[in-house]
XYZ file of C-alpha atoms in Angstrom:
175
model
C -155.787 22.886 -7.761
C -152.362 24.498 -8.139
C -152.833 26.387 -4.848
C -153.606 23.248 -2.828
C -150.015 22.766 -1.536
C -149.906 26.375 -0.284
C -153.335 25.964 1.288
C -152.058 22.873 3.142
C -149.005 24.797 4.387
C -151.269 27.632 5.567
C -153.557 25.155 7.308
C -150.499 23.651 9.031
C -149.681 27.078 10.447
C -153.257 27.481 11.666
C -153.203 23.973 13.136
C -149.901 24.689 14.873
C -151.327 27.811 16.496
C -154.435 25.817 17.494
C -152.112 23.379 19.317
C -151.370 26.206 21.751
C -155.022 26.130 22.832
C -155.107 22.366 23.435
C -154.222 20.271 26.450
C -151.145 18.150 25.652
C -152.692 15.049 27.175
C -155.894 15.472 25.181
C -156.945 13.732 22.003
C -157.423 17.047 20.206
C -153.758 17.988 20.637
C -152.493 14.695 19.194
C -155.048 14.686 16.377
C -153.922 18.191 15.343
C -150.279 17.176 15.781
C -150.822 14.217 13.437
C -152.703 16.296 10.857
C -149.954 18.936 10.876
C -147.321 16.250 10.362
C -149.233 14.642 7.505
C -149.777 18.038 5.857
C -146.015 18.641 5.979
C -145.461 15.535 3.885
C -148.470 16.110 1.651
C -147.812 19.730 0.631
C -144.415 19.039 -0.935
C -145.570 15.803 -2.529
C -148.613 17.536 -4.028
C -146.554 20.476 -5.268
C -144.273 18.097 -7.168
C -147.157 15.901 -8.370
C -149.198 18.881 -9.614
C -146.061 20.519 -11.069
C -146.671 23.703 -9.092
C -143.430 23.994 -7.098
C -142.751 27.690 -6.437
C -140.382 29.813 -4.382
C -143.371 31.149 -2.486
C -144.561 27.628 -1.740
C -141.124 26.543 -0.534
C -140.913 29.595 1.726
C -144.458 29.049 3.019
C -143.601 25.395 3.746
C -140.485 26.449 5.680
C -142.422 29.063 7.654
C -145.141 26.503 8.443
C -142.428 24.089 9.635
C -140.932 26.761 11.902
C -144.383 27.649 13.260
C -145.223 23.983 13.911
C -141.905 23.309 15.667
C -142.189 26.490 17.753
C -145.752 25.741 18.875
C -144.908 22.109 19.672
C -141.835 23.217 21.593
C -143.895 25.724 23.577
C -146.356 23.019 24.604
C -144.109 19.970 24.942
C -140.753 21.155 26.242
C -142.061 22.056 29.706
C -143.370 18.529 30.218
C -140.558 16.522 28.610
C -137.949 15.285 31.021
C -134.787 15.465 28.939
C -131.234 15.286 30.288
C -129.183 18.484 30.359
C -126.762 17.240 27.706
C -129.661 16.849 25.250
C -130.846 20.407 25.973
C -127.319 21.660 25.304
C -127.134 19.654 22.089
C -130.444 21.139 20.933
C -129.049 24.590 21.705
C -126.014 23.886 19.521
C -128.261 22.787 16.644
C -130.344 25.957 16.979
C -127.160 28.058 17.082
C -125.875 26.434 13.873
C -129.202 27.102 12.142
C -129.188 30.746 13.300
C -125.635 31.180 11.975
C -126.759 29.612 8.681
C -129.560 32.140 8.285
C -127.336 35.061 9.282
C -124.837 33.870 6.670
C -127.581 33.739 4.046
C -128.726 37.251 4.996
C -125.185 38.608 4.695
C -124.366 36.714 1.493
C -127.667 36.994 -0.384
C -129.772 39.571 1.430
C -132.461 37.026 2.384
C -132.910 33.822 4.362
C -132.427 30.477 2.662
C -134.147 27.265 3.743
C -132.707 24.362 1.728
C -135.137 21.464 1.496
C -132.445 18.794 1.738
C -133.088 15.125 2.366
C -131.364 15.504 5.734
C -133.723 18.348 6.714
C -136.715 16.272 5.600
C -135.432 13.253 7.535
C -134.954 15.428 10.628
C -138.525 16.684 10.419
C -139.900 13.182 10.015
C -137.776 11.751 12.833
C -138.728 14.536 15.217
C -142.388 14.101 14.310
C -142.350 10.430 15.286
C -139.732 10.714 18.085
C -141.472 13.353 20.202
C -144.408 11.128 21.217
C -141.961 8.248 21.898
C -139.987 10.427 24.334
C -142.459 9.387 27.005
C -140.806 5.939 26.996
C -137.185 6.670 25.997
C -134.836 9.476 24.947
C -133.175 7.254 22.318
C -135.493 8.338 19.444
C -134.875 12.013 20.252
C -131.138 11.358 20.507
C -131.154 9.747 17.048
C -133.122 12.745 15.765
C -130.473 15.042 17.264
C -127.710 13.248 15.355
C -129.583 13.629 12.058
C -130.521 17.243 12.899
C -126.884 18.098 13.569
C -125.846 16.680 10.206
C -128.739 18.496 8.509
C -127.800 21.831 10.096
C -124.146 21.510 9.064
C -125.150 20.408 5.553
C -127.577 23.340 5.303
C -124.757 25.734 6.167
C -122.547 24.136 3.527
C -125.264 24.521 0.875
C -125.906 28.129 1.843
C -122.222 29.003 1.689
C -121.825 27.180 -1.657
C -124.474 29.203 -3.507
C -127.294 26.782 -2.723
C -130.040 29.361 -3.291
C -129.941 28.290 -6.934
C -130.637 24.698 -5.840
C -133.370 25.611 -3.363
C -135.416 27.871 -5.592
C -134.090 31.093 -4.089
C -132.313 33.643 -6.241
C -128.710 34.631 -5.928
C -128.016 38.356 -5.557
C -126.589 38.471 -9.084
C -129.913 37.186 -10.453
C -131.824 40.151 -9.061
C -134.220 40.458 -6.168
């Protein structure tokens, strides 16, 4: 039972990769998309409920999130008609997140993925906003605002010794 959250994260990675094999306009794609999104919420909730929160689980959850976002981006970005300014904004957010991880690597010798409320809100908003992009770019724009805040906040936490708060060790605590 204590491995269930990690199993869900692993299944999310498998589901994300399976999205690459599906047609975006098909039911299978959106069913997998929904299951992956639900598993993202469920794995953390279960880990806390079952009192089995671990560093490995937090890392696996972050890697599953990255895999899910990357696979969705690969499939959806070519068909989404977004204005250039939104593409540039997304590039800035990605750049901030890359700088955050480079900072963590330099400061602590490993990456750091803080599970902040802003990061969780960004994931949830993107999950529901992407399908709504067919009708309007407003939901994605709102997601971009929250994602920008989350990326800046993440950098602040990383630079303020947040590994202690996120379950990662500081260099002085040993590797």
